[in-house]
Amino acid sequence: MPPDEPPDAPGPPPRPGPARRAAEPLAWWTALLALYLALVSAISLTEIAVGALTAAAGAAAAVAARHALLTTGTTTGTARRPEGGPSWPAAPVRLLPPLARLPGQIVADTARVTARGASGGYWTAQGCPPGPAGRGAATLLMSASPGAYVGGVDPARGLLRVHRLTGPSPFERSLRRTGLIGDPPAEGPHDGGPHDGGPQEGGRG
């Protein structure tokens, strides 16, 4: 006779239907587009098109980050580096302030690249949470705007190699306040390589 199973054994959570899955990115897109249009001086077809594209990018980043953070929360709880690097509790609401800045940052970086080109900039190291979910969310968001991108990941040390065209942007500073990125662990200078060092020429791709 098979042993009795616990009556309250948790099963897998129900998978949301297509309408609910589509509602989340649509809600993000609507909110970000409304925010973008509220910030521009004059609304035109061009501004609406640019706003729709940047809002779509922001909505995709928000949904992907939420899924990554929920995965982190259900498997490892709070991600924290013992060396004092960034910690990341699975609280997606903490991403709202940086995500609200993302459309404006994309527009500002796009204008900068259009006017001045993508040459120049420098490489720097950023700390990130342990675990693939935290690293994936940090990499995705740090590469969401044209002014910066992640060119390498060091999982053993919890480092992102980030190329910036300018200094830290308002979006990056807001993202840092969430704890998803932070200072690299204090373990001395890391080894040289194509993604390390101070200011040097080079841009995206």
Tab-separated table of C-alpha atoms in Angstrom:
chain	number	residue	atom	x	y	z
A	1	MET	CA	0.000	0.000	0.000
A	2	PRO	CA	1.633	3.318	-0.966
A	3	PRO	CA	2.514	5.632	1.908
A	4	ASP	CA	0.154	8.463	2.568
A	5	GLU	CA	1.197	11.781	1.092
A	6	PRO	CA	0.982	14.937	3.162
A	7	PRO	CA	-2.433	16.495	2.508
A	8	ASP	CA	-0.982	19.973	2.144
A	9	ALA	CA	1.980	19.153	-0.101
A	10	PRO	CA	2.553	22.226	-2.293
A	11	GLY	CA	2.219	21.707	-5.990
A	12	PRO	CA	3.608	23.777	-8.846
A	13	PRO	CA	2.088	27.248	-9.097
A	14	PRO	CA	-0.551	27.599	-11.809
A	15	ARG	CA	0.742	29.042	-15.060
A	16	PRO	CA	-0.934	32.361	-15.924
A	17	GLY	CA	-3.014	32.464	-19.074
A	18	PRO	CA	-2.005	34.282	-22.265
A	19	ALA	CA	-4.096	37.344	-21.394
A	20	ARG	CA	-2.383	37.751	-18.034
A	21	ARG	CA	1.078	37.208	-19.515
A	22	ALA	CA	0.390	39.884	-22.125
A	23	ALA	CA	-1.041	42.307	-19.567
A	24	GLU	CA	2.252	42.809	-17.735
A	25	PRO	CA	4.394	44.036	-20.666
A	26	LEU	CA	1.450	46.062	-21.960
A	27	ALA	CA	1.083	47.785	-18.597
A	28	TRP	CA	4.822	48.565	-18.476
A	29	TRP	CA	4.773	49.834	-22.066
A	30	THR	CA	1.775	52.085	-21.430
A	31	ALA	CA	3.238	53.545	-18.241
A	32	LEU	CA	6.677	54.161	-19.772
A	33	LEU	CA	5.240	55.685	-22.938
A	34	ALA	CA	3.032	57.997	-20.868
A	35	LEU	CA	6.068	59.011	-18.801
A	36	TYR	CA	8.124	59.700	-21.924
A	37	LEU	CA	5.398	61.808	-23.537
A	38	ALA	CA	4.952	63.739	-20.296
A	39	LEU	CA	8.644	64.711	-20.389
A	40	VAL	CA	8.918	65.890	-24.010
A	41	SER	CA	8.277	69.534	-24.810
A	42	ALA	CA	6.058	68.929	-27.864
A	43	ILE	CA	4.239	65.748	-28.871
A	44	SER	CA	4.633	64.778	-32.532
A	45	LEU	CA	4.477	61.592	-34.568
A	46	THR	CA	8.273	61.315	-34.317
A	47	GLU	CA	8.208	61.648	-30.536
A	48	ILE	CA	5.399	59.099	-30.294
A	49	ALA	CA	7.383	56.625	-32.431
A	50	VAL	CA	10.583	57.144	-30.401
A	51	GLY	CA	8.630	56.906	-27.170
A	52	ALA	CA	6.917	53.698	-28.273
A	53	LEU	CA	10.253	52.062	-29.110
A	54	THR	CA	11.996	53.125	-25.893
A	55	ALA	CA	8.943	52.102	-23.864
A	56	ALA	CA	9.005	48.672	-25.543
A	57	ALA	CA	12.679	48.257	-24.613
A	58	GLY	CA	11.964	49.310	-21.048
A	59	ALA	CA	8.959	46.993	-20.791
A	60	ALA	CA	10.990	44.036	-22.049
A	61	ALA	CA	13.751	44.802	-19.526
A	62	ALA	CA	11.215	45.127	-16.700
A	63	VAL	CA	9.501	41.817	-17.461
A	64	ALA	CA	12.796	39.951	-17.907
A	65	ALA	CA	14.212	41.430	-14.704
A	66	ARG	CA	11.085	40.542	-12.728
A	67	HIS	CA	11.206	36.932	-13.908
A	68	ALA	CA	14.916	36.736	-13.068
A	69	LEU	CA	14.397	38.225	-9.624
A	70	LEU	CA	11.460	35.958	-8.817
A	71	THR	CA	13.614	33.000	-9.838
A	72	THR	CA	16.354	34.235	-7.505
A	73	GLY	CA	13.854	34.658	-4.686
A	74	THR	CA	12.379	31.164	-5.020
A	75	THR	CA	15.725	29.407	-5.240
A	76	THR	CA	18.253	31.326	-3.180
A	77	GLY	CA	16.385	34.071	-1.344
A	78	THR	CA	18.590	37.099	-0.793
A	79	ALA	CA	21.757	37.152	-2.866
A	80	ARG	CA	24.621	38.587	-0.816
A	81	ARG	CA	28.367	38.506	-1.326
A	82	PRO	CA	30.355	37.795	1.847
A	83	GLU	CA	32.994	40.313	0.727
A	84	GLY	CA	30.501	43.158	1.111
A	85	GLY	CA	29.465	43.389	-2.534
A	86	PRO	CA	25.910	44.097	-3.687
A	87	SER	CA	22.991	42.241	-2.207
A	88	TRP	CA	19.711	41.707	-3.992
A	89	PRO	CA	16.541	40.677	-2.167
A	90	ALA	CA	13.897	39.435	-4.580
A	91	ALA	CA	11.732	42.595	-4.459
A	92	PRO	CA	10.830	43.645	-8.024
A	93	VAL	CA	9.234	46.879	-6.782
A	94	ARG	CA	12.729	48.179	-6.063
A	95	LEU	CA	13.362	48.303	-9.799
A	96	LEU	CA	10.614	50.845	-10.432
A	97	PRO	CA	12.750	53.997	-9.834
A	98	PRO	CA	15.572	53.007	-12.235
A	99	LEU	CA	13.118	51.659	-14.816
A	100	ALA	CA	11.282	54.982	-14.735
A	101	ARG	CA	14.584	56.651	-15.690
A	102	LEU	CA	15.440	54.157	-18.413
A	103	PRO	CA	13.424	55.635	-21.335
A	104	GLY	CA	14.910	59.097	-20.743
A	105	GLN	CA	18.390	57.607	-20.448
A	106	ILE	CA	17.977	55.736	-23.740
A	107	VAL	CA	16.930	58.964	-25.457
A	108	ALA	CA	19.822	60.948	-23.929
A	109	ASP	CA	22.413	58.293	-24.839
A	110	THR	CA	21.013	57.931	-28.353
A	111	ALA	CA	21.275	61.689	-28.866
A	112	ARG	CA	24.840	61.672	-27.518
A	113	VAL	CA	25.911	58.825	-29.807
A	114	THR	CA	24.225	60.484	-32.802
A	115	ALA	CA	25.912	63.828	-32.145
A	116	ARG	CA	29.376	62.692	-31.015
A	117	GLY	CA	29.719	59.089	-32.134
A	118	ALA	CA	30.373	56.006	-30.047
A	119	SER	CA	34.160	56.310	-29.848
A	120	GLY	CA	35.990	56.835	-26.592
A	121	GLY	CA	34.815	55.799	-23.185
A	122	TYR	CA	36.462	53.494	-20.697
A	123	TRP	CA	36.124	50.108	-19.022
A	124	THR	CA	35.257	49.705	-15.344
A	125	ALA	CA	34.303	46.873	-12.986
A	126	GLN	CA	30.982	46.585	-11.183
A	127	GLY	CA	30.018	44.097	-8.512
A	128	CYS	CA	26.923	41.971	-9.055
A	129	PRO	CA	25.009	39.385	-6.998
A	130	PRO	CA	26.029	35.728	-7.135
A	131	GLY	CA	23.919	33.342	-9.129
A	132	PRO	CA	22.940	33.373	-12.808
A	133	ALA	CA	19.613	35.153	-12.211
A	134	GLY	CA	21.160	38.137	-10.437
A	135	ARG	CA	24.021	38.372	-12.932
A	136	GLY	CA	21.583	38.110	-15.839
A	137	ALA	CA	19.352	40.893	-14.504
A	138	ALA	CA	22.362	43.151	-13.862
A	139	THR	CA	23.816	42.457	-17.319
A	140	LEU	CA	20.499	43.086	-19.057
A	141	LEU	CA	19.821	46.390	-17.324
A	142	MET	CA	23.390	47.703	-17.572
A	143	SER	CA	23.285	47.078	-21.340
A	144	ALA	CA	19.798	48.502	-21.910
A	145	SER	CA	20.956	52.003	-22.886
A	146	PRO	CA	23.467	52.913	-25.633
A	147	GLY	CA	25.775	54.714	-23.184
A	148	ALA	CA	26.987	51.545	-21.447
A	149	TYR	CA	27.149	47.812	-21.994
A	150	VAL	CA	28.515	44.727	-20.281
A	151	GLY	CA	31.465	43.301	-22.195
A	152	GLY	CA	32.349	40.463	-19.853
A	153	VAL	CA	31.250	38.624	-16.717
A	154	ASP	CA	33.464	37.036	-14.051
A	155	PRO	CA	31.132	34.695	-12.104
A	156	ALA	CA	33.867	33.568	-9.688
A	157	ARG	CA	34.443	37.099	-8.395
A	158	GLY	CA	30.976	38.487	-9.011
A	159	LEU	CA	32.161	41.130	-11.473
A	160	LEU	CA	30.724	42.779	-14.554
A	161	ARG	CA	33.184	44.438	-16.989
A	162	VAL	CA	31.248	47.514	-18.086
A	163	HIS	CA	32.128	49.949	-20.877
A	164	ARG	CA	30.827	53.482	-20.398
A	165	LEU	CA	30.929	56.357	-22.872
A	166	THR	CA	30.710	58.843	-19.994
A	167	GLY	CA	30.619	58.710	-16.213
A	168	PRO	CA	27.885	56.894	-14.290
A	169	SER	CA	24.482	57.916	-15.629
A	170	PRO	CA	21.451	58.829	-13.479
A	171	PHE	CA	19.964	55.467	-14.487
A	172	GLU	CA	23.076	53.615	-13.281
A	173	ARG	CA	23.147	55.540	-10.003
A	174	SER	CA	19.484	54.714	-9.449
A	175	LEU	CA	20.152	51.047	-10.278
A	176	ARG	CA	23.039	51.037	-7.793
A	177	ARG	CA	20.686	52.170	-5.030
A	178	THR	CA	18.618	49.001	-5.539
A	179	GLY	CA	21.637	46.841	-4.664
A	180	LEU	CA	21.656	44.999	-7.999
A	181	ILE	CA	25.080	46.451	-8.843
A	182	GLY	CA	27.745	47.848	-6.557
A	183	ASP	CA	31.428	48.312	-5.970
A	184	PRO	CA	33.649	45.343	-6.892
A	185	PRO	CA	34.813	43.150	-3.994
A	186	ALA	CA	37.879	44.536	-2.194
A	187	GLU	CA	40.371	41.871	-3.214
A	188	GLY	CA	43.096	43.898	-4.839
A	189	PRO	CA	43.484	44.808	-8.506
A	190	HIS	CA	42.102	42.217	-10.865
A	191	ASP	CA	44.148	40.779	-13.640
A	192	GLY	CA	44.602	42.670	-16.854
A	193	GLY	CA	42.717	41.917	-19.995
A	194	PRO	CA	40.826	43.530	-22.800
A	195	HIS	CA	37.979	44.524	-20.481
A	196	ASP	CA	40.044	46.105	-17.722
A	197	GLY	CA	41.831	49.331	-17.219
A	198	GLY	CA	41.151	53.033	-17.331
A	199	PRO	CA	40.042	55.304	-20.143
A	200	GLN	CA	40.778	53.969	-23.594
A	201	GLU	CA	39.414	54.359	-27.082
A	202	GLY	CA	36.652	52.112	-28.338
A	203	GLY	CA	32.907	51.978	-28.334
A	204	ARG	CA	30.173	49.552	-28.972
A	205	GLY	CA	30.896	46.696	-31.327
